[in-house]
Coordinates of C-alpha atoms in Angstrom, one line a residue:
X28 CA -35.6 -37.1 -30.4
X29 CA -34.2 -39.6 -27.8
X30 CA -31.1 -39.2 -29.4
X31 CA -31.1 -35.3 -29.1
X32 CA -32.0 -36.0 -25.2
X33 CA -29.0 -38.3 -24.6
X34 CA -26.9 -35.7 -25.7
X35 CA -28.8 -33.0 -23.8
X36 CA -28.3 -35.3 -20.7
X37 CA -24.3 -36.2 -21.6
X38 CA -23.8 -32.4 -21.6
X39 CA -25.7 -31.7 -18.5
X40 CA -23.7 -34.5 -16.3
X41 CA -20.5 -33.1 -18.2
X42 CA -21.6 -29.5 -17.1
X43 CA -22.7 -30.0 -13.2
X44 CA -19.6 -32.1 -13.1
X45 CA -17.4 -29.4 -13.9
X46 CA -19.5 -27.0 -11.8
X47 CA -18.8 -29.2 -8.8
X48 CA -15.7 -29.5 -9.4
X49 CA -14.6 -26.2 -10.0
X50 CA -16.7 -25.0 -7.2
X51 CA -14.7 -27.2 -4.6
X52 CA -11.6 -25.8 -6.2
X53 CA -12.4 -22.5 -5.3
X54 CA -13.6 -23.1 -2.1
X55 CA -10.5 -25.2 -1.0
X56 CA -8.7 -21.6 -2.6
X57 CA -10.2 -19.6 -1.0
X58 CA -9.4 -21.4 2.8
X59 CA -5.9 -22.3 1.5
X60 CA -5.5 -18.6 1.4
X61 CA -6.3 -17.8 4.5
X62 CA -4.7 -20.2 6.4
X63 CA -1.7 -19.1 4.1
X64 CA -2.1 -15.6 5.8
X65 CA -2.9 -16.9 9.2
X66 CA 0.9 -18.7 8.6
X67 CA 2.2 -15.4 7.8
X68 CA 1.3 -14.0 11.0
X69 CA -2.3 -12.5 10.0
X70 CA -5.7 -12.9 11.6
X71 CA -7.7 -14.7 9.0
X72 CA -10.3 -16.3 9.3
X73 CA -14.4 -16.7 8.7
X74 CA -16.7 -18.9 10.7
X75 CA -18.5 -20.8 7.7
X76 CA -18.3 -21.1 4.4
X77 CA -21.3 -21.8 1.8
X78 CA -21.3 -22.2 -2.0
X79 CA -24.5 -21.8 -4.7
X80 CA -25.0 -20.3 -7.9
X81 CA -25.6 -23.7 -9.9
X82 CA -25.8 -23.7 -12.8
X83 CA -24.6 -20.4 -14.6
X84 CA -22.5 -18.8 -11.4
X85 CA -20.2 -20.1 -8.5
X86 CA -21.3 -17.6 -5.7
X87 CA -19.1 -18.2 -1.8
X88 CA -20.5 -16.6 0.9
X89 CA -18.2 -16.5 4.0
X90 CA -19.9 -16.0 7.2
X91 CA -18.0 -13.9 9.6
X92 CA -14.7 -12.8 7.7
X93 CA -12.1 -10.9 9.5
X94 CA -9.0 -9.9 8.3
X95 CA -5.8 -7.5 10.6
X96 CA -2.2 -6.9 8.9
X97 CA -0.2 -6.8 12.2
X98 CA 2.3 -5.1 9.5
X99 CA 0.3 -2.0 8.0
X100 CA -2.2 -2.0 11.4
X101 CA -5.1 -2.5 8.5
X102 CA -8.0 -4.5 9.9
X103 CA -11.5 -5.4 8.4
X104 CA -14.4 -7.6 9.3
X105 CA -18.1 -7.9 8.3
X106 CA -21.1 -10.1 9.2
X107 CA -20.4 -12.1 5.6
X108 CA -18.9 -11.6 2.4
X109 CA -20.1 -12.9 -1.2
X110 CA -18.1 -13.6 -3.8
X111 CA -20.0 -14.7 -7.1
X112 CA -17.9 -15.4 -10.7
X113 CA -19.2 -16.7 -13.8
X114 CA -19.2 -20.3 -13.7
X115 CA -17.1 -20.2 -17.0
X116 CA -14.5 -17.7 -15.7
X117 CA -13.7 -17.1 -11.8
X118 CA -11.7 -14.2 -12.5
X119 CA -14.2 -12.1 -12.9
X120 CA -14.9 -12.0 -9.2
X121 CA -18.0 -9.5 -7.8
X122 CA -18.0 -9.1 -4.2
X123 CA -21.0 -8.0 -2.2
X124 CA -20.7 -6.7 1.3
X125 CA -23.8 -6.6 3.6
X126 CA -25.5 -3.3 4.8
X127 CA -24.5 -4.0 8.2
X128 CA -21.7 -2.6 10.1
X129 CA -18.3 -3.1 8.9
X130 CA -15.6 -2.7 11.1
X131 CA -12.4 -0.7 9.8
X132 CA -9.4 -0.4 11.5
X133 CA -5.6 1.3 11.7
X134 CA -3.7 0.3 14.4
X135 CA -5.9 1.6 17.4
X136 CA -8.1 3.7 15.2
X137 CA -11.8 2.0 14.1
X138 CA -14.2 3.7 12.6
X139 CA -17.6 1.7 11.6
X140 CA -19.3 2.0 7.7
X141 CA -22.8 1.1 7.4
X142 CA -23.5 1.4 3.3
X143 CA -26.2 0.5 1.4
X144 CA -25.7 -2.0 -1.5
X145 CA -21.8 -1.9 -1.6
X146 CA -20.4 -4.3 -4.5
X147 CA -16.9 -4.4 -5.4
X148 CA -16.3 -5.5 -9.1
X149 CA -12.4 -6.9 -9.6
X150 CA -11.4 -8.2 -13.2
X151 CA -8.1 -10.5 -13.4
X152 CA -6.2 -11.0 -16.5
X153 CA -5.7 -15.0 -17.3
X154 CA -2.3 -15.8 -16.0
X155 CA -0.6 -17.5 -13.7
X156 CA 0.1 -13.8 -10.9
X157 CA -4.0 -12.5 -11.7
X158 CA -2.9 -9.2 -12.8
X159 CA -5.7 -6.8 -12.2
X160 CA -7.5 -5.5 -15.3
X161 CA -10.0 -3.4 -13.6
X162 CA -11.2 -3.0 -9.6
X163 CA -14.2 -0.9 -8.8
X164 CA -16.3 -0.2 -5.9
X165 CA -20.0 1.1 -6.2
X166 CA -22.3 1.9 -3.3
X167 CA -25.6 3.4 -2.3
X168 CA -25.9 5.7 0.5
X169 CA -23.1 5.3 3.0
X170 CA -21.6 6.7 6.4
X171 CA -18.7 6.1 8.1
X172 CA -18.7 6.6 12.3
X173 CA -16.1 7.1 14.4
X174 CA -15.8 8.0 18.4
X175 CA -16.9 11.2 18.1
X176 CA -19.7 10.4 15.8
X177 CA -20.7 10.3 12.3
X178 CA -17.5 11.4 10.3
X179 CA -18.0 10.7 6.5
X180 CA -21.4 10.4 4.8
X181 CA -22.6 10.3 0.8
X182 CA -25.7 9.3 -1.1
X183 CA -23.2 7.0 -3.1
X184 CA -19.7 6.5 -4.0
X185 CA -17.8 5.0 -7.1
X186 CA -14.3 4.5 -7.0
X187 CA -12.5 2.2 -10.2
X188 CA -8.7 1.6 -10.7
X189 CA -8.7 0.3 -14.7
X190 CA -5.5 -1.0 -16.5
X191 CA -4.3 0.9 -19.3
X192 CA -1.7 0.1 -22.8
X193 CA 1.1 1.4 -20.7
X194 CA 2.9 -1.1 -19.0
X195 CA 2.2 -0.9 -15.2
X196 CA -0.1 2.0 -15.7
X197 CA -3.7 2.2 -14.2
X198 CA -6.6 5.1 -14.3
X199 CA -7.9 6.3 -11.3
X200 CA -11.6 8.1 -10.8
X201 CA -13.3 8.6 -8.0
X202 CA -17.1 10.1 -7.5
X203 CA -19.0 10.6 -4.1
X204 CA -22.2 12.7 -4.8
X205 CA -23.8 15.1 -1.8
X206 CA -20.7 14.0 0.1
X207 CA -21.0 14.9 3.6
X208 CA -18.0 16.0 5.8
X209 CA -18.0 15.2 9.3
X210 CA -19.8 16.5 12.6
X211 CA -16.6 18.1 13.4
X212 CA -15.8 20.3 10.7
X213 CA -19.4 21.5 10.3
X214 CA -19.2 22.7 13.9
X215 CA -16.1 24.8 12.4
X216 CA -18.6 25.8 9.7
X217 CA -21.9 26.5 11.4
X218 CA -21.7 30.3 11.6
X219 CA -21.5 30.3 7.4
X220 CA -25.2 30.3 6.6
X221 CA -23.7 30.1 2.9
X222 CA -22.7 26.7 3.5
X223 CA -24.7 23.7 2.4
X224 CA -25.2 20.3 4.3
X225 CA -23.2 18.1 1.6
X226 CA -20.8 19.2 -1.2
X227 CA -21.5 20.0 -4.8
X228 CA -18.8 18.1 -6.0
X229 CA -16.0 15.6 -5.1
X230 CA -13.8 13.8 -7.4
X231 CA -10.9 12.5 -8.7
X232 CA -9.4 12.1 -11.9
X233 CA -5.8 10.5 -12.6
X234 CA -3.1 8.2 -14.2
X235 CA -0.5 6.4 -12.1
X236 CA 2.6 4.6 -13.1
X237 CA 3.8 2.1 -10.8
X238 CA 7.0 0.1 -10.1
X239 CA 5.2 -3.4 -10.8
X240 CA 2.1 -4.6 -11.8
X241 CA -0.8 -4.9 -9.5
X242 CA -1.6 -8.6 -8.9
X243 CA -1.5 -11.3 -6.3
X244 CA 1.9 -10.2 -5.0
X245 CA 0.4 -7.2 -3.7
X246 CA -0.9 -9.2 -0.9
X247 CA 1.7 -11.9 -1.0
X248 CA 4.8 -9.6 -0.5
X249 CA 4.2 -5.9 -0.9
X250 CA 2.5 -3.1 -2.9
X251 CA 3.0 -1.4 -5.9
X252 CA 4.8 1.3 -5.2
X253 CA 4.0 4.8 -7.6
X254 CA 6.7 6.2 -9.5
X255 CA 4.5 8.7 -11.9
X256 CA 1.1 10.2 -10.9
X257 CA -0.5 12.8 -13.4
X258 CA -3.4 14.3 -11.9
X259 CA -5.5 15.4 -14.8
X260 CA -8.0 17.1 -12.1
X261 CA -9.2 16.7 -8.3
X262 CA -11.9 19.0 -7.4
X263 CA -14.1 19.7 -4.6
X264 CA -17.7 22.2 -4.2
X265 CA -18.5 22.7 -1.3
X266 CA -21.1 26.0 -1.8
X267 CA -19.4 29.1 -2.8
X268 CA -16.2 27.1 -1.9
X269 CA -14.1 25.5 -4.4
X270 CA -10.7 23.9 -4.7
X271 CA -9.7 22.3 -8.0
X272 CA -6.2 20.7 -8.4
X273 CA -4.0 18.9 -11.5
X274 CA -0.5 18.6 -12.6
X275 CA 2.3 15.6 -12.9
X276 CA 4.6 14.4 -10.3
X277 CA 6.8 12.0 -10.3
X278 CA 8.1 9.8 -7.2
X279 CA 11.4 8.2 -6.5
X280 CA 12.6 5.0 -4.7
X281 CA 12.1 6.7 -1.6
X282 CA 9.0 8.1 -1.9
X283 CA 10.0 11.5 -2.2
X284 CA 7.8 13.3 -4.5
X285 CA 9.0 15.9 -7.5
X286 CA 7.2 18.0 -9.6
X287 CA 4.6 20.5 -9.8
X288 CA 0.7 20.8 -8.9
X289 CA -1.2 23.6 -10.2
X290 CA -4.2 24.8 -7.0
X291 CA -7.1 26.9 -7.6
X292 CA -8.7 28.0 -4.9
X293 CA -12.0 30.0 -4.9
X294 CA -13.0 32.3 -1.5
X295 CA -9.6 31.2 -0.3
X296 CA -10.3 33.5 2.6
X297 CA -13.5 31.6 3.9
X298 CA -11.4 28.5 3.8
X299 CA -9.0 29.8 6.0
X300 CA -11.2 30.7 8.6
X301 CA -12.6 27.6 8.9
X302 CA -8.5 26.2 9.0
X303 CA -8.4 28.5 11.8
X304 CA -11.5 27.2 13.4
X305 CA -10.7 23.6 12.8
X306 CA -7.2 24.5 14.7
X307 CA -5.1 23.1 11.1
X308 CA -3.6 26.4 11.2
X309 CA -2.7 28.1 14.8
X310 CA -3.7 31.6 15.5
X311 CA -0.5 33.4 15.5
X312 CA 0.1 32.4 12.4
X313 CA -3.3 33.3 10.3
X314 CA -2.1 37.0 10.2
X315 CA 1.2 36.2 8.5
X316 CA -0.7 33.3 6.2
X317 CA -3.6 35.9 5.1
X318 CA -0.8 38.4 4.0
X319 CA 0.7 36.1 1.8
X320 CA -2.2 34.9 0.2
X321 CA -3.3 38.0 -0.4
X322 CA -0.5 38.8 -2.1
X323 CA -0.9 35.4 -4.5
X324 CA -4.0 35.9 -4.8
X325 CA -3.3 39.8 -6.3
X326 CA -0.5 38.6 -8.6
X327 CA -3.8 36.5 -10.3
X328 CA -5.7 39.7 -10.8
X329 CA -8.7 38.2 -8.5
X330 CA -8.4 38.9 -4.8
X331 CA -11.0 36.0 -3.8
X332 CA -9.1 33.2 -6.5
X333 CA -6.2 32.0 -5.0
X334 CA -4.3 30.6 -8.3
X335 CA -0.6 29.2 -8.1
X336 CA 1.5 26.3 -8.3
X337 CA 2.7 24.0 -5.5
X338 CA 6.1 23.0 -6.5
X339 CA 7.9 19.6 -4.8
X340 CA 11.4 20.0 -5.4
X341 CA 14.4 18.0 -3.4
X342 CA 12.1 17.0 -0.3
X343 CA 10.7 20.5 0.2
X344 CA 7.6 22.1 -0.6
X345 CA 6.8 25.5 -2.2
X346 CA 3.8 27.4 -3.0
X347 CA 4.8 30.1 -5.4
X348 CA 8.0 31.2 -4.2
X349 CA 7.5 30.6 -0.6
X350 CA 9.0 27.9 1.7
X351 CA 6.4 25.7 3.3
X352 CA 8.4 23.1 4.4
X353 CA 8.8 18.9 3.8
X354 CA 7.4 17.4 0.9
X355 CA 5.1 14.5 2.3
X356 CA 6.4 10.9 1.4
X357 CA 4.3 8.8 -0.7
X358 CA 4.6 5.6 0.0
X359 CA 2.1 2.6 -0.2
X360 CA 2.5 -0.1 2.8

């Protein structure tokens, strides 16, 4: 018996020594890392840092983090920030964000996002660059403000980004239940009774090949830029309104997309009126737009379905066989 306790004890001081130990190695990680990106020209930094979790977990919570890419114009900064991992394995990292506000910002855009219970999950494979196995963010209810007022809104949201067999290839699905467009566009939308406050259904559902692996060189030097995307379906509700979307593109070292989408659109013609009203298309030209979709819409045998490909074909855009100008460039900065 006082044998089995020395041993108990040996392996206790063995354990809380390694806990300590690898605890102070994260921590001097973590604020080698941001004085590496204050050196690079960032804003970096966090008031305190404090570590717990003993015996099973090493959990860091930074007090004050704020982080600005002078670069992309991307800023972010929070009352605190919790990291926990396994004691046993630190690259299985779970962040928690508080249900304060959080500050977002591009360039000299902010917007504020108060969410409830907000946890991003990230997954690294062993190896020296972290490669990401599998990112996710889960929240509860959540709302996003700008200067005009509340923009965004959902009862949750779940977006994940999980490495697949194919080299450099990662699944993408999003989910934001009862999402709730902005103030703005439900001005647009008031005089549609039809309407409901939040949509039906939002999501996203696709594959995307990229030109390197995601891992720490995506914040060390640049992103992954896409070079396939096949989008097996994106689809919105919204009432009697409904746009679903899927097909395979591919990208090339410019950014200039190539292939074709496939777009159906249900009570087309009630989404154009609120284009109109939200000024994304200008009154002279919702006569000539109607027509057309009309006639798309006819060729599909259902005047209220708009059905028909969007092709993306040497920098242009087409939908069916009319013009509609530059493809968008898809780049990641």
């Amino acid at each position: 018996m006082i044998r089995l306790l020395k041993i108990l004890v040996v392996l206790g001081l063995v354990w809380s020594t390694y806990w300590y130990g690898a605890g102070y190695v994260l921590r001097q990680g973590v604020t080698k890392w941001f004085a590496a990106q204050t050196e690079r020209g960032w804003q970096a930094d966090f008031s305190d840092i404090m570590t717990s979790g003993y015996p099973t977990r090493h959990i860091m919570t930074l007090q004050n983090p704020a982080l600005a890419d002078p670069a992309t114009g991307a800023a972010w900064q929070a009352d605190w920030l919790n990291m926990a991992s396994p004691a046993i394995w630190p690259g299985r990292q779970t962040l928690a964000f508080p249900a304060t506000t959080q500050l977002l910002s591009y360039f000299d855009q902010t917007v504020a996002l108060r969410a409830e219970g907000m946890v991003a999950d990230l997954h690294l494979k062993p190896g020296r660059n972290l490669a990401v196995d599998r990112m996710a963010l889960t929240s509860g209810p959540w709302q996003v403000d700008d200067a005009t007022g509340e923009a965004l809104a959902a009862d949750a949201i779940v977006l994940s980004m999980q490495s697949t067999d194919q080299a450099e290839t990662y699944q993408f699905n999003v989910d934001a239940p009862q999402f709730v467009p902005g103030a703005a566009l439900r001005r647009f939308v008031r005089s549609s009774a039809a309407l409901p406050d939040s949509f039906e259904t939002l999501g996203l559902d696709m594959k995307v090949r990229f030109d390197r692996p995601w891992d720490r060189r995506a914040l060390e030097d640049r992103r992954p830029q896409p070079v396939a995307i096949d989008l097996k379906l994106a689809q919105a509700k919204w009432g009697a309104l409904a746009l679903f979307a899927a097909g395979q593109v591919t990208v090339d070292g410019n950014g200039v997309p190539t292939g074709e989408l496939s777009i159906k659109a249900e009570n087309w013609r009630d989404m154009l009126t609120i284009a109109q009203g939200s000024g994304a298309v200008p009154e002279y030209a919702i006569g000539p737009t109607e027509r057309v979709l009309d006639l798309l819409s006819n060729m599909s045998g259902n005047s209220e379905t708009l059905d028909v490909n969007l092709t993306l074909r040497n920098g242009m855009v087409k939908l069916g066989p009319f013009p509609l100008g530059p493809a968008p460039y898809i780049y990641l900065r």
